[in-house]
Short mmCIF file of C-alpha atoms and ligand atoms in Angstrom, two decimals:
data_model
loop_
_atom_site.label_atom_id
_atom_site.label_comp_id
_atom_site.label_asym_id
_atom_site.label_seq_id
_atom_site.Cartn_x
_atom_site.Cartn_y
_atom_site.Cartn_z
CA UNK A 1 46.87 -14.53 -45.48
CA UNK A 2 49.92 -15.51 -47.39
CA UNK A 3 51.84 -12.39 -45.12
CA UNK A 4 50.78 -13.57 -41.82
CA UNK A 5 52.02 -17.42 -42.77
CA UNK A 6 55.27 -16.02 -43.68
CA UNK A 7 55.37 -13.95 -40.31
CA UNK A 8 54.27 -17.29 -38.37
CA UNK A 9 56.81 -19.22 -40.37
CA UNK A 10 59.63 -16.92 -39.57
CA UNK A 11 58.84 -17.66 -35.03
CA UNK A 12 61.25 -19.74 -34.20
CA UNK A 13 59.32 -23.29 -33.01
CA UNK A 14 60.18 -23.04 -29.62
CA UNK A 15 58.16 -19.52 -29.52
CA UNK A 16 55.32 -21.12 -31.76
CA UNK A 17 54.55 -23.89 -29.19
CA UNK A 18 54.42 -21.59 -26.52
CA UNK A 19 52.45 -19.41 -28.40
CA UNK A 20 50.24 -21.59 -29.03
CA UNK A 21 49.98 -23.35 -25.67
CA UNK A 22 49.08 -19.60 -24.31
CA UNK A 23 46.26 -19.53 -26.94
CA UNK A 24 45.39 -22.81 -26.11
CA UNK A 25 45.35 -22.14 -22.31
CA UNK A 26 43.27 -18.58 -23.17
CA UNK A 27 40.48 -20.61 -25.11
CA UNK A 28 40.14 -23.34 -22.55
CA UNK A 29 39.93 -21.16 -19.72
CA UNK A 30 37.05 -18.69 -21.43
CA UNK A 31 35.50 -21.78 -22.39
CA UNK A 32 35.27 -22.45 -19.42
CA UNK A 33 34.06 -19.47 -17.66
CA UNK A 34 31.22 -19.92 -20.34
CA UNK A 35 30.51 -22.96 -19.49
CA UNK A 36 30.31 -22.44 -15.49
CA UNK A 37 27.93 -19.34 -16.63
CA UNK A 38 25.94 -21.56 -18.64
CA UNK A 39 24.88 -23.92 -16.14
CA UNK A 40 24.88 -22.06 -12.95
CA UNK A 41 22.08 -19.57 -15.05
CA UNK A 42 20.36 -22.31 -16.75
CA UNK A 43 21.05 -25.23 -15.55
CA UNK A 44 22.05 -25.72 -11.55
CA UNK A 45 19.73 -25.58 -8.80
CA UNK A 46 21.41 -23.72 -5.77
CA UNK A 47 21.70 -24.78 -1.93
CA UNK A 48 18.28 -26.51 -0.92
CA UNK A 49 16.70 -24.32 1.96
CA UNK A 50 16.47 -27.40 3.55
CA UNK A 51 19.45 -27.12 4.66
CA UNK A 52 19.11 -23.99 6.96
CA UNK A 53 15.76 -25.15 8.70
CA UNK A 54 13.03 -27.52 8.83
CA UNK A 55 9.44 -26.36 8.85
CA UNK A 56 8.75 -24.34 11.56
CA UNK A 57 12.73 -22.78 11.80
CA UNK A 58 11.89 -18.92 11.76
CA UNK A 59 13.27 -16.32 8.55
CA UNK A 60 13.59 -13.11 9.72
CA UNK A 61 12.77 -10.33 6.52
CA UNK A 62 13.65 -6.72 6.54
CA UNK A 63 11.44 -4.64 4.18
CA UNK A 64 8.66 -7.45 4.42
CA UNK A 65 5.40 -5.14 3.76
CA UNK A 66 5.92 -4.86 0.05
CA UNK A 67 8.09 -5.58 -2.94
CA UNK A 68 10.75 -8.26 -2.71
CA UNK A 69 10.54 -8.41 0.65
CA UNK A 70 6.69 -8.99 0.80
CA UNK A 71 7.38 -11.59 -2.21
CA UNK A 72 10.25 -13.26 0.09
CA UNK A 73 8.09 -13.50 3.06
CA UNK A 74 5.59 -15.09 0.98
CA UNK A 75 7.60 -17.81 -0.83
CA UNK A 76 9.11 -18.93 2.60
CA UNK A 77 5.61 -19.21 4.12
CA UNK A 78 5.31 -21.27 1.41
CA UNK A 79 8.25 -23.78 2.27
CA UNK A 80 6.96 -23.72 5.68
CA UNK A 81 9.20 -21.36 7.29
CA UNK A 82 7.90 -18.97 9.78
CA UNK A 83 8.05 -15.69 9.49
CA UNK A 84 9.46 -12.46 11.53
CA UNK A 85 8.24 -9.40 9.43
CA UNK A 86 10.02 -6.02 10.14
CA UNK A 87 9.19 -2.89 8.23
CA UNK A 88 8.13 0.41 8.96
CA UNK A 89 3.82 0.25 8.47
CA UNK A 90 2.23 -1.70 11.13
CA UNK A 91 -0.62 -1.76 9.11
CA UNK A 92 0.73 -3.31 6.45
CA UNK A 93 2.73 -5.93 8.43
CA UNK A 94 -0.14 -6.99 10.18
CA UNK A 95 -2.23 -7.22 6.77
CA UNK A 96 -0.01 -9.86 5.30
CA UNK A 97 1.09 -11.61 8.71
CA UNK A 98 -2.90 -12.34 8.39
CA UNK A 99 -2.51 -13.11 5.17
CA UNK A 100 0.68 -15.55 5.67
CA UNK A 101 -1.42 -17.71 8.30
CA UNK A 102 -4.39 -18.00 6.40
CA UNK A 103 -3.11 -19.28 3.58
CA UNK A 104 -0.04 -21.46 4.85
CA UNK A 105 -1.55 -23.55 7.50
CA UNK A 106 0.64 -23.96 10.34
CA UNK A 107 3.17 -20.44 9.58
CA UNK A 108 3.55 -18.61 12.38
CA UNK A 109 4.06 -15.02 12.10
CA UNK A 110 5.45 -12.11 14.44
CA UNK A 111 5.87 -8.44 13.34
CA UNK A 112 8.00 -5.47 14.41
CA UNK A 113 7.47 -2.02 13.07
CA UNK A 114 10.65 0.19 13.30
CA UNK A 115 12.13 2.77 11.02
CA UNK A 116 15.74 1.87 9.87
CA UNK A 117 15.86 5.61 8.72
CA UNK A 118 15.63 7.20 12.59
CA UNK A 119 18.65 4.82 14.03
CA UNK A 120 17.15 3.91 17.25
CA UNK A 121 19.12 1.39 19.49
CA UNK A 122 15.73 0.50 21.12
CA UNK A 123 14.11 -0.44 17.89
CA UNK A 124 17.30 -3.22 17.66
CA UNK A 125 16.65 -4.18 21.04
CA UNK A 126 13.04 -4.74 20.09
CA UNK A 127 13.91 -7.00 17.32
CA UNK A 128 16.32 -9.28 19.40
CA UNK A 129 13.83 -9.52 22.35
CA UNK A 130 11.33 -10.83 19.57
CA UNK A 131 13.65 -13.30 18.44
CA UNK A 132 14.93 -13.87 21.97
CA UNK A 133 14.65 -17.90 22.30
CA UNK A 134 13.28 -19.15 18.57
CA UNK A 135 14.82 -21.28 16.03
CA UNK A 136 16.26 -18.58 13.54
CA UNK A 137 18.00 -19.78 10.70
CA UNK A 138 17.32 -17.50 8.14
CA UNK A 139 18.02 -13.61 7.70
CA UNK A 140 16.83 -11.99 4.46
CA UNK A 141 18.61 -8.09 4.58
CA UNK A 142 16.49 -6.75 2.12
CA UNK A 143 15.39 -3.69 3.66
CA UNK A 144 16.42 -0.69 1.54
CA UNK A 145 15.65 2.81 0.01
CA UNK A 146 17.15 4.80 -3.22
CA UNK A 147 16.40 8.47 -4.16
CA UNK A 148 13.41 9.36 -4.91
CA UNK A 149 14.54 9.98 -8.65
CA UNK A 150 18.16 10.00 -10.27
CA UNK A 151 19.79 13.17 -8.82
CA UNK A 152 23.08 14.90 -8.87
CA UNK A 153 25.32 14.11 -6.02
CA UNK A 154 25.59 17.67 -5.51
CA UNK A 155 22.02 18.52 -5.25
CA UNK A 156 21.23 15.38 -2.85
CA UNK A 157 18.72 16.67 -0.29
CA UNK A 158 20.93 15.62 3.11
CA UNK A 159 18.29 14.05 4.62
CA UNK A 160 17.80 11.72 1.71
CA UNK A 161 21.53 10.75 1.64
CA UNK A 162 21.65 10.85 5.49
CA UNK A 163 18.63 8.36 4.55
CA UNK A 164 19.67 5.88 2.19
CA UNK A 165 23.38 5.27 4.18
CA UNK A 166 21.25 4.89 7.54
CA UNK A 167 18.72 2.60 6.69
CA UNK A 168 20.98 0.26 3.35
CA UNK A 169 24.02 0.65 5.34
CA UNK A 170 23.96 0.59 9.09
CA UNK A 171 20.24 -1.12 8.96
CA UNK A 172 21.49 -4.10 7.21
CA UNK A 173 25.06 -4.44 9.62
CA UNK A 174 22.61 -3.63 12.90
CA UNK A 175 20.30 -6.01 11.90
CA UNK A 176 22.46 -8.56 10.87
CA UNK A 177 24.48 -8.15 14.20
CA UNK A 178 20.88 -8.78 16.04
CA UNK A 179 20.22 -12.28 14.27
CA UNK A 180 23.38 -14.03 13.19
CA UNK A 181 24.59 -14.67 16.41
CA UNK A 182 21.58 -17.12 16.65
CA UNK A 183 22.18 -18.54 12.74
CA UNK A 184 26.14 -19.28 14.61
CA UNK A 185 24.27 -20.59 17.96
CA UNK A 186 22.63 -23.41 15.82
CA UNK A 187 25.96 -23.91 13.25
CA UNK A 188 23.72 -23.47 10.41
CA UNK A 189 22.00 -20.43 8.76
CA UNK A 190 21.37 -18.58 5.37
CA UNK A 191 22.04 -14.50 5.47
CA UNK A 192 20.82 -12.98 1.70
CA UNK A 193 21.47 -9.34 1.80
CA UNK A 194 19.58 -7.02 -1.24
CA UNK A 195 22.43 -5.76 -3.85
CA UNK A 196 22.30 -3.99 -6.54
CA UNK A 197 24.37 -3.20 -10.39
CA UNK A 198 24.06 -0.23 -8.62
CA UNK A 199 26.65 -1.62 -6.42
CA UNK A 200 28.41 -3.49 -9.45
CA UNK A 201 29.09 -0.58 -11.79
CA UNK A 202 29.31 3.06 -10.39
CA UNK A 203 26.03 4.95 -11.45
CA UNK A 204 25.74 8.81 -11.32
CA UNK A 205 22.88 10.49 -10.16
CA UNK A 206 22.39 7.08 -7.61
CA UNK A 207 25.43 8.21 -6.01
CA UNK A 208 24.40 7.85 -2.64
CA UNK A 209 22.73 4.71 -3.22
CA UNK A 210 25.57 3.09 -5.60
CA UNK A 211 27.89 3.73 -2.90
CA UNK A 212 25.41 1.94 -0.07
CA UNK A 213 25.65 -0.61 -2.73
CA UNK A 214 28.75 -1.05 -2.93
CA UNK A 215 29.81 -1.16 0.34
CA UNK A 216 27.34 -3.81 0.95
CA UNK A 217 29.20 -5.83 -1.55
CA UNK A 218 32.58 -5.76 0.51
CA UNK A 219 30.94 -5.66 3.60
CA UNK A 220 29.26 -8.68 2.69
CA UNK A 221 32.39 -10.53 1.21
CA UNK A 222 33.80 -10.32 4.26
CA UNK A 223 31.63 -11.27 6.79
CA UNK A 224 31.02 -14.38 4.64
CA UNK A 225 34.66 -15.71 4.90
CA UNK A 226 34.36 -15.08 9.14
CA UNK A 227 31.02 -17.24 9.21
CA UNK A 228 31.67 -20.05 7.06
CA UNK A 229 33.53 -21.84 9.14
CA UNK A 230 30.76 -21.35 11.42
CA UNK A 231 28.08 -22.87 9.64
CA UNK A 232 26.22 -20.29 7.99
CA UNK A 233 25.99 -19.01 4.68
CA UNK A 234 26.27 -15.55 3.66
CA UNK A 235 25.48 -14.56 0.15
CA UNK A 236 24.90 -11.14 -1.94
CA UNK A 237 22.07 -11.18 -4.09
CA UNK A 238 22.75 -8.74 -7.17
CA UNK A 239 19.26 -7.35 -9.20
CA UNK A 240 18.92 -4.72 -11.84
CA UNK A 241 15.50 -3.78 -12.24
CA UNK A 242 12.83 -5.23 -10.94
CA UNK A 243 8.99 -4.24 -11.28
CA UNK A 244 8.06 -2.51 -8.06
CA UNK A 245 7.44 0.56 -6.16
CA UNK A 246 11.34 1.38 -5.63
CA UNK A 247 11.88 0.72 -9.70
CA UNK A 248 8.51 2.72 -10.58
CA UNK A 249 8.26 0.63 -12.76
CA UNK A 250 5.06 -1.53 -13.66
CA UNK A 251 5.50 -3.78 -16.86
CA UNK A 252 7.76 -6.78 -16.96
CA UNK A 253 10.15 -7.23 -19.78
CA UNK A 254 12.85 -9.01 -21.20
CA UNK A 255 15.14 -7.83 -18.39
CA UNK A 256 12.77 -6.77 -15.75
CA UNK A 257 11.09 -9.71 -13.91
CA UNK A 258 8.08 -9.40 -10.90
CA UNK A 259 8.62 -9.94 -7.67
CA UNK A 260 7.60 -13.51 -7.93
CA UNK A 261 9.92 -14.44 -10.45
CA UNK A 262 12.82 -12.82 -9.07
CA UNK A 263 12.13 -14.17 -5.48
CA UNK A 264 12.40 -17.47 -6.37
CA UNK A 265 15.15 -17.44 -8.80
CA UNK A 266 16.73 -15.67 -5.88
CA UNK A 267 15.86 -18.61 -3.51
CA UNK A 268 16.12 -21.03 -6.58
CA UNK A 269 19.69 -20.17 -6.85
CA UNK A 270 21.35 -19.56 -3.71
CA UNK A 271 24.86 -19.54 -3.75
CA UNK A 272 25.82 -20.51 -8.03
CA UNK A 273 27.84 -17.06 -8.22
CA UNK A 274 30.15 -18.22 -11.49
CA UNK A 275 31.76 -15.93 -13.02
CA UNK A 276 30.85 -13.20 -9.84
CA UNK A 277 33.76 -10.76 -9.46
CA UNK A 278 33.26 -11.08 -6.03
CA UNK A 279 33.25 -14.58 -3.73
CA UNK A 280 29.66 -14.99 -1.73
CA UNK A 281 27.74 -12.90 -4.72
CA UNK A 282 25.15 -14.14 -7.27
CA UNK A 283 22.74 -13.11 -9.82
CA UNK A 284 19.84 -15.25 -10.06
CA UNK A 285 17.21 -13.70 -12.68
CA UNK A 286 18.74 -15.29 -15.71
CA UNK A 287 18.28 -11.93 -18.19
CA UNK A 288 20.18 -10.20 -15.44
CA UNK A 289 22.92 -12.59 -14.95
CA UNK A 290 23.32 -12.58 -18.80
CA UNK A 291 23.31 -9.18 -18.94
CA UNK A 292 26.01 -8.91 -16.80
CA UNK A 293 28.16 -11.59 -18.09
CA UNK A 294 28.04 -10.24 -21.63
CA UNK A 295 29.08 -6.86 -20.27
CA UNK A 296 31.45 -8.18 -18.04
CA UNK A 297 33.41 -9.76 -21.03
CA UNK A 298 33.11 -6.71 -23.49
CA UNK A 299 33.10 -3.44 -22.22
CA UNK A 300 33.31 -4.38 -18.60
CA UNK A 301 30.90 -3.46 -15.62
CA UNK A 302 33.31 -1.00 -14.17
CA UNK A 303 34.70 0.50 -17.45
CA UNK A 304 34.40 4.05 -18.10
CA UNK A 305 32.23 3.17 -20.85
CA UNK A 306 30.18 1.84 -18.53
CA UNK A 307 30.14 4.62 -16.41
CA UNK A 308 29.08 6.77 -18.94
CA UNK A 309 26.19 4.74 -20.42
CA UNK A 310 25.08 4.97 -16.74
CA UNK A 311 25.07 8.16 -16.37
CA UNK A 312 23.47 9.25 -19.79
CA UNK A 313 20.62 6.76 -18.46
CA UNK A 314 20.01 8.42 -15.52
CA UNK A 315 20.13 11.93 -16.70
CA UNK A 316 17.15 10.61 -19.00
CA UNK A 317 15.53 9.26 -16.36
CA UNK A 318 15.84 12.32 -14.11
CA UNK A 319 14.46 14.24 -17.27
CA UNK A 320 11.48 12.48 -17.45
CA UNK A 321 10.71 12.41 -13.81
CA UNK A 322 10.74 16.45 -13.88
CA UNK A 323 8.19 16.38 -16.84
CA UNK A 324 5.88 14.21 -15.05
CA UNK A 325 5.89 16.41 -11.84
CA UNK A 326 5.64 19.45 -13.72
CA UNK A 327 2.24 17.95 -15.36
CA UNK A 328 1.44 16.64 -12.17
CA UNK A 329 1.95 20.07 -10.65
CA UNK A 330 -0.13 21.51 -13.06
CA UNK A 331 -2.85 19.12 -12.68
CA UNK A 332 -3.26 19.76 -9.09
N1 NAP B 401 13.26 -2.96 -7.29
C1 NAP B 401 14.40 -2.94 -7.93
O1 NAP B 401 14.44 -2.69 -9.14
C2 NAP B 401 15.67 -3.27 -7.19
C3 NAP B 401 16.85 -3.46 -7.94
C4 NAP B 401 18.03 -3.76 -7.26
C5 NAP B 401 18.03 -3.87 -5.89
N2 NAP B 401 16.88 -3.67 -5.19
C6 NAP B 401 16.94 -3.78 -3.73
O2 NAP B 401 15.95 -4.68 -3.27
C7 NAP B 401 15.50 -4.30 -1.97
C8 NAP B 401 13.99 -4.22 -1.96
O3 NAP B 401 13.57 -3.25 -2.87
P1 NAP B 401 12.06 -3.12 -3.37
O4 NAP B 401 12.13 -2.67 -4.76
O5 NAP B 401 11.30 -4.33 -3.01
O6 NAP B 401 11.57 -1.88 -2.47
P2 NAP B 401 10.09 -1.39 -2.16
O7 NAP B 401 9.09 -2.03 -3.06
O8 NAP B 401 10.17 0.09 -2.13
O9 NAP B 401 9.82 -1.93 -0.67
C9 NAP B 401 10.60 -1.45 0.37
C10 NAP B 401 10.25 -2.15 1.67
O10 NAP B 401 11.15 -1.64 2.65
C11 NAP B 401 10.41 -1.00 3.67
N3 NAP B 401 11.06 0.23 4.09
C12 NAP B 401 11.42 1.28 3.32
N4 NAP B 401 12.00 2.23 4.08
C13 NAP B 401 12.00 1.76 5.35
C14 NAP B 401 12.46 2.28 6.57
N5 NAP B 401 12.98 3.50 6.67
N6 NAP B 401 12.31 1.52 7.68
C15 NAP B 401 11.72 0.31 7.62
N7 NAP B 401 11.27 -0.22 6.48
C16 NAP B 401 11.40 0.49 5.35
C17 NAP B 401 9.06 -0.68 3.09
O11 NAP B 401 8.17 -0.59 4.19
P3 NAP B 401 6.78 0.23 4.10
O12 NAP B 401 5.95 -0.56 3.14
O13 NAP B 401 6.23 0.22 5.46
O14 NAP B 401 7.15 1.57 3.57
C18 NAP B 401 8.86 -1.88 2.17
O15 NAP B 401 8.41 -2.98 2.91
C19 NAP B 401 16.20 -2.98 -1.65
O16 NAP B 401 17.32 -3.23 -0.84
C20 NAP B 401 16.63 -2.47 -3.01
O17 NAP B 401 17.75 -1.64 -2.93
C21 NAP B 401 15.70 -3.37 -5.80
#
């Protein structure tokens, strides 16, 4: 102790107070990254939906007939928003359109069936002659697929990477191209587009799909800065896991929320992206958010150690996956 006085003693005062004013300026400003953190997670509601539409404005939802899509059709039903449901099973679309109008009284429904994975410029023609004339205001781009399990990049069937690029990538900016004119039309509207850490940190064997990620990230970045000034709101909303039949995964824990409470920590929080790396991005489910701020500030998201821990994850993963087919296989 006695050494480093001596060492202190012997800076010349001009180079202490600027020392020190550095150190000063260093603690304020994580302090207050900390604090921003703090109450955009815990504390802050986000942008009232109220804003982008009355009851009665339509939501359009990609990926509506199950999952977080199903969940996000639901909780706007809820808030009186009527609903445009697009996924790929009729059947299921019309089972919770029903479902929607009995138990919201007044929601109006209309459904599309398409597959985002086949590319068809008549299935995007559908969509806009559905919307063709109503109130939009809201897009949810949540539509999206993943591989089937964790996978070398190499050994990527090309039909499931041709996949995953057609229907997160091109789906979403086809889609989006389809309804936001109408969100600009009105000079108000809400866009939330599915991300992922996926997207955040670069995961092996989720190649493919880190990359779709990803790119949604910029993507959406920078159609946000072109609309604001146009009235509507475009914002990336970042998960890790969630319980459904993308994550395989059934229990809730600690960091892995349902549907229902991601949804409306999703809706709950639209827009509080402190301490996002990127502008128009935020985490709502508080375990996530936390998650990511703690790594953010150690190791980093997109550190090599990060990276790594990935990858040993998904190698795991990809172990166990093989097991359970090989019983399965068995079984049968
Ligand atoms: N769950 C997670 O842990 C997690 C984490 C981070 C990000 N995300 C993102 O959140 C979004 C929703 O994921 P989720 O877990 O809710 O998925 P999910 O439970 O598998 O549901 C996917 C939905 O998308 C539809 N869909 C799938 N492929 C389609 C296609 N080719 N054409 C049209 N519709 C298609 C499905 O329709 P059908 O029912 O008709 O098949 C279903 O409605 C995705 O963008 C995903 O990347 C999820």
């Amino acid at each position: 102790m006695d050494k480093i006085a001596d060492i202190w003693d012997s800076v010349p005062r001009g180079a202490q107070w600027a020392l020190g004013a550095i150190g000063a300026l260093y603690a304020a400003s994580w302090a207050t990254t900390l604090l921003y953190f703090a109450m955009d997670t815990f504390l802050l509601s986000g942008t009232n939906l109220r804003k982008y539409g009355k009851k009665g404005t339509w939501a359009v939802v990609t990926g509506a007939s199950d999952g977080l899509g199903k969940e996000f059709a639901t909780q706007l039903a809820s808030k009186g928003f009527n609903l445009v449901l697009v996924s790929r099973t009729q059947s299921k679309l019309d089972t919770l359109a029903k479902e929607l109008e009995a138990k919201y009284a007044g929601v109006q429904t209309k459904t599309l069936a398409m597959d985002f994975s086949q590319d068809k410029d008549a299935d995007y023609d559908r969509l806009a002659q559905l919307i063709k004339g109503l109130d939009v205001g809201i897009l949810i781009n949540n539509v999206g697929q993943s591989h089937s399990i964790p996978v070398p990049f190499l050994e990527t069937a090309r039909e499931e990477l041709q996949n995953i690029v057609t229907i997160n990538c091109l789906g979403t900016l086809k889609v989006t191209q389809v309804v936001a004119p109408l969100l600009v039309q009105r000079k108000k509207g809400l866009i939330l587009t599915m991300g992922s850490f996926a997207g955040v940190t670069p995961t092996p064997y989720l190649a493919t799909y880190s990359g779709s990620k990803a790119f949604l990230q910029h993507w959406n970045s920078a159609m946000a800065e072109e609309l604001k000034s146009q009235g509507v709101d475009a914002h990336l909303v970042v998960s890790y896991l969630v319980t459904t039949a993308m994550s395989k995964i059934r229990r809730t824990s600690l960091l892995i929320p349902n549907p229902k409470q991601f949804v409306r920590a999703a809706l709950g929080k639209i827009g509080l992206g402190a301490g996002e790396l990127f502008p128009y991005t935020y985490t709502p489910w508080w375990s996530h958010s936390a998650f990511k701020f703690v790594v953010d500030n150690t190791v980093g998201m997109y550190s090599s150690i990060s990276v790594w821990f990935n990858l040993r994850m998904h190698v795991d993963i990809r172990q166990r996956a093989l097991k359970k087919a090989a019983r399965e296989a068995k079984k049968a």
